[in-house]
Structures are given as structure tokens and as C-alpha cells.
Protein backbone atom coordinates (compact mmCIF):
# COMPACT_ATOMS: atom_id res chain seq x y z
CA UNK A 1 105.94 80.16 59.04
CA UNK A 2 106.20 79.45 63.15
CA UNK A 3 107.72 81.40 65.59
CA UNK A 4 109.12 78.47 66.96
CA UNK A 5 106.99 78.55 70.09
CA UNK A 6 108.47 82.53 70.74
CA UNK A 7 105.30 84.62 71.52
CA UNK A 8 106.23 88.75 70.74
CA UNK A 9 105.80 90.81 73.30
CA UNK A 10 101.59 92.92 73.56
CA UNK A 11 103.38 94.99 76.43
CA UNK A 12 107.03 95.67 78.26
CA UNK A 13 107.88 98.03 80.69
CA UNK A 14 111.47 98.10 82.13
CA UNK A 15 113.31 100.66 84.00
CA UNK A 16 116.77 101.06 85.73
CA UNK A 17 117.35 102.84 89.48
CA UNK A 18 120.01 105.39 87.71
CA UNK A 19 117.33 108.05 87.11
CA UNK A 20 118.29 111.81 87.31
CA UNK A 21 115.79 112.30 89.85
CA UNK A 22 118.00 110.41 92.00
CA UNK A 23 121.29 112.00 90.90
CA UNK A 24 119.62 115.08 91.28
CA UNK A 25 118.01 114.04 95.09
CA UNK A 26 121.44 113.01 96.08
CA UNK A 27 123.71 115.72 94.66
CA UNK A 28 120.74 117.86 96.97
CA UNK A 29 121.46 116.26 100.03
CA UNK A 30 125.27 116.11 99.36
CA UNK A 31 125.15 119.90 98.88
CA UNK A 32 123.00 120.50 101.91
CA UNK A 33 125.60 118.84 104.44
CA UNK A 34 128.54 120.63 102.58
CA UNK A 35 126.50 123.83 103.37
CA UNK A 36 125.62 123.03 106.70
CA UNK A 37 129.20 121.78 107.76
CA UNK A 38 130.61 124.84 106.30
CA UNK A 39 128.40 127.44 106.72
CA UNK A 40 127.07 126.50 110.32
CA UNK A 41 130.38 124.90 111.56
CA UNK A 42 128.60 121.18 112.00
CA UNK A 43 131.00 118.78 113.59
CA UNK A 44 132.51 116.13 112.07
CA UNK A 45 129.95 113.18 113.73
CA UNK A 46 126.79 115.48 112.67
CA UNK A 47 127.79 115.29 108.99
CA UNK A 48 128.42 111.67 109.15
CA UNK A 49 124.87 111.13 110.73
CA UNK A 50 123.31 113.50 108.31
CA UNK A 51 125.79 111.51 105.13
CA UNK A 52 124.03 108.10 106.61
CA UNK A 53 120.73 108.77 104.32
CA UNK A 54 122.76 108.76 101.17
CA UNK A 55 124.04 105.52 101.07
CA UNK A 56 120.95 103.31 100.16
CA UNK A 57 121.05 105.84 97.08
CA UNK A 58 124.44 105.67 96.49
CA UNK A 59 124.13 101.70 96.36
CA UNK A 60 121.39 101.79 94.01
CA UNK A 61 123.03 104.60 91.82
CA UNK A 62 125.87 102.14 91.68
CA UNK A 63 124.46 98.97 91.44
CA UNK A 64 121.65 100.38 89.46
CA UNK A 65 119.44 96.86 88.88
CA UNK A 66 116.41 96.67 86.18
CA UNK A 67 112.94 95.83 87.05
CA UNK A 68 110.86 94.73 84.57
CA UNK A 69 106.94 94.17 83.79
CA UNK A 70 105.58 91.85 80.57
CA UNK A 71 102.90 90.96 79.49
CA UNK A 72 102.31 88.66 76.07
CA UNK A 73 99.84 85.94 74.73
CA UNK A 74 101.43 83.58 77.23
CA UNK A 75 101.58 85.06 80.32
CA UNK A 76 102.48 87.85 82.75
CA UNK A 77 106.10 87.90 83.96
CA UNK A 78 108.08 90.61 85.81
CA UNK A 79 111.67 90.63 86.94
CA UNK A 80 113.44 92.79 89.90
CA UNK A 81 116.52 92.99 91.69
CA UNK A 82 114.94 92.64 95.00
CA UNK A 83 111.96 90.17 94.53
CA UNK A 84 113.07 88.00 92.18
CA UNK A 85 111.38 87.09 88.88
CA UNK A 86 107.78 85.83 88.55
CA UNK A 87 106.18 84.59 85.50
CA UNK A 88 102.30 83.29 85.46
CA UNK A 89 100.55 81.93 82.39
CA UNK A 90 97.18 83.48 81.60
CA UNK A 91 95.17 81.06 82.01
CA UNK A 92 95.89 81.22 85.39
CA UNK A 93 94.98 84.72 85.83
CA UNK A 94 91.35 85.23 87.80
CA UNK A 95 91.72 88.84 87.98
CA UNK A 96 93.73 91.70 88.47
CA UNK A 97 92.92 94.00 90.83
CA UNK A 98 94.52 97.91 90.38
CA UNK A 99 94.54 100.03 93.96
CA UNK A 100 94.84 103.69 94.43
CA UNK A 101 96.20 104.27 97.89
CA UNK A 102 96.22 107.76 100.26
CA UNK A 103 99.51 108.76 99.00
CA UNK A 104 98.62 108.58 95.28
CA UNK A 105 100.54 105.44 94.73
CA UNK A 106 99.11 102.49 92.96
CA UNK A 107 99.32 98.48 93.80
CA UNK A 108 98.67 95.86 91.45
CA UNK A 109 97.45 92.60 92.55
CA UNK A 110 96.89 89.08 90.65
CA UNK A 111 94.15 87.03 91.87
CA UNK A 112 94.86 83.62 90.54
CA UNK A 113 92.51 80.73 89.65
CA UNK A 114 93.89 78.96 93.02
CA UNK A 115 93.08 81.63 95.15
CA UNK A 116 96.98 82.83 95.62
CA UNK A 117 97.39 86.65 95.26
CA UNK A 118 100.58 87.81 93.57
CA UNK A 119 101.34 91.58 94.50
CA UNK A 120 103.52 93.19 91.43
CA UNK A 121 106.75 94.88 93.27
CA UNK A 122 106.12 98.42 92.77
CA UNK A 123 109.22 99.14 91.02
CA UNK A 124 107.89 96.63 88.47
CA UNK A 125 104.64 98.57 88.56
CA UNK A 126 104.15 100.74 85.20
CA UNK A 127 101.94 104.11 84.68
CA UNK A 128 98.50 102.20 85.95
CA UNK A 129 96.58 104.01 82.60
CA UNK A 130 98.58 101.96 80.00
CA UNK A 131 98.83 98.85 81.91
CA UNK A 132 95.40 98.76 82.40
CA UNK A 133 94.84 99.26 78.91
CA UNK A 134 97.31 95.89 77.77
CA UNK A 135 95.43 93.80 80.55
CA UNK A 136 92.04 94.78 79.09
CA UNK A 137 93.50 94.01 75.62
CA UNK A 138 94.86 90.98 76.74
CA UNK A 139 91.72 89.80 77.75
CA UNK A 140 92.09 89.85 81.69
CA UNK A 141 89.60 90.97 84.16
CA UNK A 142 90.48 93.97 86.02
CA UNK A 143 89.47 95.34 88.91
CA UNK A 144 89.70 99.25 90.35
CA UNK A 145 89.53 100.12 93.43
CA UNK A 146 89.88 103.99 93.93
CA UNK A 147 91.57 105.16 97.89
CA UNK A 148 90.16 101.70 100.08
CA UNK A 149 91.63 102.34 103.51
CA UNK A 150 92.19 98.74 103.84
């Protein structure tokens, strides 16, 4: 029987901004200012300034978008609040090349057949060891590249 043209999905990764590390980092801060404008008598403006931090986390605890990573027998596609969506079949895939920076993050980066490169948004990005895993399953050439300064 066809799937009617539906491929399943090899890998997904999705996740949401509402995590409880950023409850918790937030409830932190919140608590520090309370402490500082009542235990140190802060003015009014210097909790406002020191308040200013917590509303790009506020925004995205409210908001809280989805970013999302697949990969499947046609293609690799990822979808995020900020970049947009991007879906590229595989057999326009060169490579994929998987960077560990100084700070311990990782970047993902797909080479295509054209010669465009297609960074992954890093909140699209998941764990680098299971990802690299599907993309060798999947057939696709990657590419490590351990601390490069450039």
C-alpha cells in the first residue's frame, strides 16, 4: 500500500522557549532586584534599569515560539520563530559541516550542491551526538571540525 507520497519522519527535534531554566533564570533576577531594592534601599530608576534585562525573557516566556529540526528520506527542514522555515531536499545536500566553537557551543552548516551554505539557527540545533548520528544514517556527508578560531 502507498503512503500517498508522505515520507515518516528518520529524525525530529522540536523544542519550545518556556523551559524551567528560564523560569528559574528569571524568577533569579526578579528576586535579586526585590533584594537589592529592599535590602540596600535602591531607588526607584536603579530597579527599573536593573528590571530592563528581564523583558526579552519575559517576551519569550510569553510568546514561547517552537523551533524545530527534521530530517526524513526527502529532505532536511527546520522551522523557527525568528528565521523562518527552511526545507532542502537531499539531493541537494553536499555536506554538512558540524563546528565546535570556544564557548562549547556547536554550529551546523549545509554545504549545498550550488555552493550556498545554509547555517541551522541554533535554537533549531539538536544535541550534535544524535544529529550526527541521523545525518550519517541518512546517508549525508559530514564534516567535524573541533574549536577552528575562524
Amino acid at each position: 500500500m502507498s503512503d500517498g507520497g508522505v515520507s515518516s519522519t528518520a529524525y525530529r527535534y522540536s523544542r519550545t522557549a518556556r523551559t524551567p531554566r528560564l523560569t528559574v533564570a528569571l524568577g533569579l533576577w526578579a528576586v535579586g532586584i526585590l533584594i537589592i531594592s529592599l535590602y540596600f534601599s535602591a531607588t526607584v530608576w536603579i530597579a527599573v534599569v536593573l528590571a530592563l534585562p528581564l523583558l526579552p525573557g519575559l517576551w519569550e516566556l510569553w510568546r514561547n515560539p517552537t523551533a524545530m529540526l527534521a530530517l526524513d528520506s526527502k529532505g532536511l527542514s527546520w522551522r523557527s520563530a525568528a528565521s523562518g522555515s527552511t526545507d532542502i531536499p537531499l539531493d541537494r545536500i553536499r555536506h554538512i559541516r558540524l563546528d565546535r566553537r570556544w564557548d562549547f557551543s556547536h554550529r551546523a552548516t549545509v554545504h549545498t550542491n550550488s555552493g550556498k551554505r545554509l547555517r541551522i539557527p541554533p535554537n533549531c540545533l539538536p544535541p550534535h551526538q544524535r544529529f550526527e548520528q541521523a545525518l550519517i544514517a541518512a546517508n549525508l556527508r559530514v564534516e567535524r571540525h573541533h574549536f577552528q578560531i575562524f
